[in-house]
């Protein structure tokens, strides 16, 4: 199946972006008006995140979200064949001077980001980083082996990008370290953890939100310089990525401080461009009330409450 599907996606990627955006507009109309893809979840999330906005304002964000969502998919497909010249015209990378300084001083880096704008294009930021360094793209393997292989191909389309399953992060980092290869690993850290992985709740987008803390633990263990990767979309077909240094010594900070700072910065980015966030994800399906009813946090572990 992969050898059938991949040529189709590659052929699609050869189309100019202006044509892909025409297809995207058609897809957005189909998803929004006919299929009504996850409209209930999108509407619920927007209402909870922006209670201060009117229904008309939230409706405008909702419609723009579906347009961006289809753009995101086709822009990701475009990675299969995009030239470096076109990539440099469409992706501006700022703030890499601090990354270069860390590399020069023998320190590897970590980037923390959310599902905002086109996170897949972050694999291309190597065009602004030292030659020979690597960008580690951490991912959760998809259930479909065909699409898992396809998306790994898209994400590793640039020479500096390597795709690493989340369970292999430390092994890959240690391998690169032994080889003397400077690297930055990117953590998409705004996903919802399973019940037994909830070690921290934060107020995020007006809601009590369970968050992952594993990325912070790895950063401290590996003594990485930590950057918040802010992504903006100045206009359709153009992105800007800015590396904001959060700390060069994460182990010196209080527990969960890196995670707290990240979510505050991510929320600021989302509020500036709300239509470019992944509102179709059922991010808040696990509530604090249900967690307190079913689980207890003991000695650093989440344990089911004992029945009376």
CSV table of C-alpha atoms in Angstrom, one decimal:
chain,number,residue,atom,x,y,z
A,1,UNK,CA,0.0,0.0,0.0
A,2,UNK,CA,2.8,2.4,0.8
A,3,UNK,CA,4.2,2.0,-2.7
A,4,UNK,CA,0.8,2.9,-4.1
A,5,UNK,CA,0.1,5.8,-1.8
A,6,UNK,CA,3.5,7.5,-1.7
A,7,UNK,CA,3.7,8.2,-5.5
A,8,UNK,CA,0.2,9.8,-5.3
A,9,UNK,CA,1.3,12.1,-2.4
A,10,UNK,CA,4.6,12.9,-4.1
A,11,UNK,CA,2.8,13.8,-7.3
A,12,UNK,CA,0.4,16.0,-5.3
A,13,UNK,CA,3.4,17.7,-3.7
A,14,UNK,CA,4.8,18.7,-7.1
A,15,UNK,CA,1.9,21.1,-7.6
A,16,UNK,CA,2.6,24.8,-6.9
A,17,UNK,CA,1.4,26.0,-3.5
A,18,UNK,CA,-1.1,28.4,-5.2
A,19,UNK,CA,-2.8,25.3,-6.7
A,20,UNK,CA,-2.6,23.4,-3.5
A,21,UNK,CA,-4.3,26.3,-1.7
A,22,UNK,CA,-7.2,26.1,-4.2
A,23,UNK,CA,-7.6,22.4,-3.3
A,24,UNK,CA,-7.3,23.4,0.4
A,25,UNK,CA,-10.2,25.9,0.0
A,26,UNK,CA,-12.4,23.2,-1.5
A,27,UNK,CA,-11.4,20.8,1.2
A,28,UNK,CA,-12.2,23.3,3.9
A,29,UNK,CA,-15.7,23.8,2.5
A,30,UNK,CA,-16.2,20.1,2.4
A,31,UNK,CA,-15.0,19.5,6.0
A,32,UNK,CA,-16.8,22.4,7.5
A,33,UNK,CA,-20.2,22.5,5.6
A,34,UNK,CA,-20.7,18.9,4.5
A,35,UNK,CA,-18.7,16.4,6.6
A,36,UNK,CA,-18.8,18.8,9.6
A,37,UNK,CA,-15.6,17.3,10.8
A,38,UNK,CA,-15.4,17.6,14.6
A,39,UNK,CA,-17.4,20.8,14.6
A,40,UNK,CA,-18.9,20.0,18.0
A,41,UNK,CA,-15.5,19.6,19.6
A,42,UNK,CA,-14.1,22.7,17.8
A,43,UNK,CA,-17.1,24.8,18.9
A,44,UNK,CA,-16.9,23.5,22.5
A,45,UNK,CA,-13.1,24.2,22.8
A,46,UNK,CA,-13.5,27.7,21.4
A,47,UNK,CA,-16.3,28.6,23.7
A,48,UNK,CA,-14.4,27.4,26.8
A,49,UNK,CA,-11.1,29.1,25.7
A,50,UNK,CA,-12.7,32.4,24.7
A,51,UNK,CA,-15.8,33.1,26.9
A,52,UNK,CA,-15.2,36.8,26.5
A,53,UNK,CA,-15.7,36.7,22.8
A,54,UNK,CA,-19.1,36.8,21.1
A,55,UNK,CA,-20.6,33.9,19.1
A,56,UNK,CA,-19.9,35.8,15.9
A,57,UNK,CA,-16.2,36.3,16.8
A,58,UNK,CA,-15.8,32.6,17.8
A,59,UNK,CA,-17.6,31.6,14.6
A,60,UNK,CA,-15.1,33.6,12.5
A,61,UNK,CA,-12.2,31.9,14.3
A,62,UNK,CA,-13.9,28.5,13.6
A,63,UNK,CA,-14.2,29.1,9.9
A,64,UNK,CA,-10.7,30.3,9.6
A,65,UNK,CA,-9.5,27.3,11.6
A,66,UNK,CA,-10.9,24.9,9.0
A,67,UNK,CA,-9.2,26.8,6.2
A,68,UNK,CA,-5.9,26.7,8.1
A,69,UNK,CA,-6.3,23.0,9.0
A,70,UNK,CA,-6.6,22.1,5.3
A,71,UNK,CA,-3.6,24.3,4.5
A,72,UNK,CA,-1.6,22.6,7.2
A,73,UNK,CA,-2.2,19.2,5.6
A,74,UNK,CA,-1.3,20.2,2.1
A,75,UNK,CA,1.7,22.2,3.2
A,76,UNK,CA,3.0,19.1,5.0
A,77,UNK,CA,2.6,17.1,1.8
A,78,UNK,CA,4.5,19.8,0.0
A,79,UNK,CA,7.6,18.9,2.1
A,80,UNK,CA,8.1,15.8,0.0
A,81,UNK,CA,9.4,17.9,-2.9
A,82,UNK,CA,9.9,21.5,-1.8
A,83,UNK,CA,13.2,23.0,-3.0
A,84,UNK,CA,15.6,24.6,-0.5
A,85,UNK,CA,15.2,27.9,-2.4
A,86,UNK,CA,11.4,28.0,-2.1
A,87,UNK,CA,11.7,26.9,1.5
A,88,UNK,CA,14.0,29.8,2.4
A,89,UNK,CA,11.5,32.2,0.8
A,90,UNK,CA,8.6,30.8,2.8
A,91,UNK,CA,10.2,30.0,6.2
A,92,UNK,CA,12.0,32.7,8.1
A,93,UNK,CA,14.0,31.5,11.1
A,94,UNK,CA,15.0,33.9,13.9
A,95,UNK,CA,17.0,33.6,17.1
A,96,UNK,CA,19.3,30.8,16.2
A,97,UNK,CA,22.4,32.8,17.4
A,98,UNK,CA,21.8,31.4,20.9
A,99,UNK,CA,21.6,27.8,19.5
A,100,UNK,CA,24.9,28.3,17.7
A,101,UNK,CA,26.5,29.6,20.9
A,102,UNK,CA,25.3,26.6,22.8
A,103,UNK,CA,26.7,24.3,20.2
A,104,UNK,CA,30.0,26.1,20.2
A,105,UNK,CA,30.2,25.7,24.0
A,106,UNK,CA,29.5,21.9,23.7
A,107,UNK,CA,25.8,22.0,24.9
A,108,UNK,CA,23.0,20.4,23.0
A,109,UNK,CA,19.5,21.9,22.9
A,110,UNK,CA,15.8,21.1,23.3
A,111,UNK,CA,12.9,22.9,21.6
A,112,UNK,CA,9.5,22.9,23.2
A,113,UNK,CA,6.4,23.8,21.1
A,114,UNK,CA,2.7,23.3,20.6
A,115,UNK,CA,0.3,22.4,17.9
A,116,UNK,CA,0.3,26.0,16.6
A,117,UNK,CA,0.8,27.0,12.9
A,118,UNK,CA,2.5,24.3,10.9
A,119,UNK,CA,4.7,22.4,13.4
A,120,UNK,CA,5.7,20.0,10.6
A,121,UNK,CA,7.7,22.8,8.9
A,122,UNK,CA,9.8,23.0,12.0
A,123,UNK,CA,11.8,20.1,10.6
A,124,UNK,CA,13.1,22.6,8.0
A,125,UNK,CA,14.7,25.0,10.5
A,126,UNK,CA,18.0,23.2,9.9
A,127,UNK,CA,18.4,25.6,7.0
A,128,UNK,CA,19.4,28.2,9.6
A,129,UNK,CA,21.5,25.9,11.9
A,130,UNK,CA,25.1,24.8,11.6
A,131,UNK,CA,25.8,22.3,8.9
A,132,UNK,CA,26.2,18.8,10.3
A,133,UNK,CA,23.9,19.3,13.3
A,134,UNK,CA,20.7,17.4,13.6
A,135,UNK,CA,17.1,18.2,14.4
A,136,UNK,CA,15.3,15.4,16.3
A,137,UNK,CA,11.6,15.2,15.5
A,138,UNK,CA,9.9,13.2,18.3
A,139,UNK,CA,6.6,11.5,17.3
A,140,UNK,CA,4.1,8.9,18.4
A,141,UNK,CA,3.9,6.1,15.8
A,142,UNK,CA,0.6,5.9,14.0
A,143,UNK,CA,-1.5,2.8,14.1
A,144,UNK,CA,-1.5,2.6,10.3
A,145,UNK,CA,1.9,1.4,9.3
A,146,UNK,CA,1.4,2.9,5.8
A,147,UNK,CA,0.7,6.4,7.0
A,148,UNK,CA,3.2,6.1,9.8
A,149,UNK,CA,5.9,5.5,7.1
A,150,UNK,CA,4.5,8.3,4.9
A,151,UNK,CA,4.6,10.9,7.6
A,152,UNK,CA,8.1,9.8,8.7
A,153,UNK,CA,9.2,10.4,5.1
A,154,UNK,CA,7.6,13.9,5.1
A,155,UNK,CA,9.2,14.8,8.5
A,156,UNK,CA,12.6,13.7,7.4
A,157,UNK,CA,12.6,15.3,4.0
A,158,UNK,CA,15.4,17.7,5.0
A,159,UNK,CA,18.9,16.4,5.5
A,160,UNK,CA,19.2,17.7,9.0
A,161,UNK,CA,16.0,16.1,10.2
A,162,UNK,CA,15.8,12.7,12.0
A,163,UNK,CA,12.5,11.1,13.1
A,164,UNK,CA,12.6,9.4,16.5
A,165,UNK,CA,9.8,7.5,18.2
A,166,UNK,CA,9.1,8.8,21.7
A,167,UNK,CA,10.3,5.6,23.4
A,168,UNK,CA,13.7,5.9,21.7
A,169,UNK,CA,14.5,9.5,22.6
A,170,UNK,CA,17.2,8.9,25.2
A,171,UNK,CA,18.9,6.2,23.2
A,172,UNK,CA,19.1,8.4,20.1
A,173,UNK,CA,20.4,11.4,22.1
A,174,UNK,CA,23.1,9.3,23.7
A,175,UNK,CA,24.1,7.9,20.2
A,176,UNK,CA,24.4,11.4,18.8
A,177,UNK,CA,26.4,12.5,21.9
A,178,UNK,CA,28.9,9.7,21.5
A,179,UNK,CA,29.3,10.6,17.8
A,180,UNK,CA,29.9,14.2,18.7
A,181,UNK,CA,26.9,15.4,16.7
A,182,UNK,CA,25.3,18.6,18.0
A,183,UNK,CA,21.5,18.4,18.1
A,184,UNK,CA,18.2,19.9,19.1
A,185,UNK,CA,15.2,17.7,19.8
A,186,UNK,CA,11.7,19.2,19.4
A,187,UNK,CA,9.0,18.3,21.9
A,188,UNK,CA,5.4,19.0,21.0
A,189,UNK,CA,4.3,19.3,24.7
A,190,UNK,CA,0.7,20.3,24.6
A,191,UNK,CA,-0.9,16.9,24.1
A,192,UNK,CA,-3.2,15.3,26.6
A,193,UNK,CA,-1.5,12.7,28.9
A,194,UNK,CA,-3.2,9.5,29.9
A,195,UNK,CA,-4.7,9.3,33.4
A,196,UNK,CA,-1.7,7.6,34.9
A,197,UNK,CA,0.7,10.1,33.4
A,198,UNK,CA,-0.9,13.2,34.8
A,199,UNK,CA,1.5,14.7,37.3
A,200,UNK,CA,0.6,18.4,36.8
A,201,UNK,CA,-2.5,20.5,36.2
A,202,UNK,CA,-2.3,24.0,34.8
A,203,UNK,CA,-4.7,26.8,33.9
A,204,UNK,CA,-4.4,26.9,30.1
A,205,UNK,CA,-6.8,28.7,27.8
A,206,UNK,CA,-9.2,29.3,30.6
A,207,UNK,CA,-9.4,25.6,31.6
A,208,UNK,CA,-7.8,23.2,34.1
A,209,UNK,CA,-5.5,21.2,31.9
A,210,UNK,CA,-3.5,18.0,32.5
A,211,UNK,CA,-0.1,18.4,31.0
A,212,UNK,CA,3.0,16.2,30.1
A,213,UNK,CA,6.1,16.8,32.3
A,214,UNK,CA,8.3,14.1,30.7
A,215,UNK,CA,9.9,16.5,28.3
A,216,UNK,CA,11.1,18.7,31.1
A,217,UNK,CA,12.6,15.6,32.9
A,218,UNK,CA,14.6,14.6,29.8
A,219,UNK,CA,15.8,18.2,29.3
A,220,UNK,CA,17.1,18.2,32.9
A,221,UNK,CA,18.7,14.8,32.6
A,222,UNK,CA,20.5,15.7,29.4
A,223,UNK,CA,21.4,19.2,30.6
A,224,UNK,CA,19.9,20.8,27.4
A,225,UNK,CA,19.6,24.4,26.8
A,226,UNK,CA,15.8,24.9,26.5
A,227,UNK,CA,14.2,27.0,23.8
A,228,UNK,CA,10.5,27.9,23.2
A,229,UNK,CA,9.8,27.6,19.5
A,230,UNK,CA,7.3,30.3,18.6
A,231,UNK,CA,5.7,30.0,15.2
A,232,UNK,CA,3.7,32.6,13.5
A,233,UNK,CA,2.0,32.9,10.1
A,234,UNK,CA,2.4,36.4,8.7
A,235,UNK,CA,0.4,35.4,5.6
A,236,UNK,CA,-0.8,32.3,3.8
A,237,UNK,CA,2.2,30.2,2.6
A,238,UNK,CA,4.7,32.0,4.9
A,239,UNK,CA,5.9,31.1,8.4
A,240,UNK,CA,8.3,32.6,10.9
A,241,UNK,CA,9.9,30.5,13.6
A,242,UNK,CA,11.6,32.3,16.5
A,243,UNK,CA,13.9,30.5,19.0
A,244,UNK,CA,13.4,32.0,22.5
A,245,UNK,CA,16.0,30.9,25.0
A,246,UNK,CA,14.2,29.9,28.2
A,247,UNK,CA,17.2,28.5,30.2
A,248,UNK,CA,20.6,27.0,29.7
A,249,UNK,CA,20.4,25.3,33.1
A,250,UNK,CA,17.0,23.6,33.5
A,251,UNK,CA,18.1,21.6,36.5
A,252,UNK,CA,18.5,24.8,38.5
A,253,UNK,CA,14.8,25.7,38.1
A,254,UNK,CA,12.1,24.5,40.4
A,255,UNK,CA,10.2,21.4,39.5
A,256,UNK,CA,7.7,22.0,36.6
A,257,UNK,CA,8.9,25.6,36.1
A,258,UNK,CA,9.9,24.9,32.4
A,259,UNK,CA,6.5,23.4,31.7
A,260,UNK,CA,4.7,26.3,33.4
A,261,UNK,CA,6.7,28.9,31.4
A,262,UNK,CA,6.1,27.0,28.2
A,263,UNK,CA,2.3,26.9,28.5
A,264,UNK,CA,2.2,30.6,29.4
A,265,UNK,CA,4.2,31.4,26.2
A,266,UNK,CA,2.1,29.1,24.1
A,267,UNK,CA,-1.1,30.6,25.2
A,268,UNK,CA,0.2,34.1,24.3
A,269,UNK,CA,1.0,32.8,20.8
A,270,UNK,CA,-2.5,31.2,20.4
A,271,UNK,CA,-4.3,34.3,21.5
A,272,UNK,CA,-2.5,36.3,18.9
A,273,UNK,CA,-3.4,33.8,16.1
A,274,UNK,CA,-6.2,31.6,17.5
A,275,UNK,CA,-7.3,30.2,14.1
A,276,UNK,CA,-3.9,28.4,13.8
A,277,UNK,CA,-4.3,26.1,16.8
A,278,UNK,CA,-5.5,22.5,16.6
A,279,UNK,CA,-9.0,23.0,18.0
A,280,UNK,CA,-10.3,19.8,16.6
A,281,UNK,CA,-8.3,17.8,19.1
A,282,UNK,CA,-10.4,16.7,22.1
A,283,UNK,CA,-7.7,18.2,24.4
A,284,UNK,CA,-9.9,18.7,27.5
A,285,UNK,CA,-11.7,15.3,27.7
A,286,UNK,CA,-10.0,14.5,31.0
A,287,UNK,CA,-11.3,16.7,33.8
A,288,UNK,CA,-9.8,17.6,37.2
A,289,UNK,CA,-13.0,16.5,38.9
A,290,UNK,CA,-12.9,13.0,37.4
A,291,UNK,CA,-9.2,12.7,38.1
A,292,UNK,CA,-9.7,13.6,41.8
A,293,UNK,CA,-12.6,11.1,42.0
A,294,UNK,CA,-10.7,8.2,40.4
A,295,UNK,CA,-7.0,8.7,41.2
A,296,UNK,CA,-4.6,9.8,43.9
A,297,UNK,CA,-1.1,11.1,43.6
A,298,UNK,CA,1.2,9.2,46.0
A,299,UNK,CA,5.1,9.2,46.2
A,300,UNK,CA,5.4,10.6,42.7
A,301,UNK,CA,3.0,8.1,41.1
A,302,UNK,CA,-0.7,8.3,40.0
A,303,UNK,CA,-2.6,5.4,41.6
A,304,UNK,CA,-6.2,4.4,41.3
A,305,UNK,CA,-8.2,5.2,44.4
A,306,UNK,CA,-9.0,2.2,46.5
A,307,UNK,CA,-12.7,1.4,46.6
A,308,UNK,CA,-14.3,1.5,50.0
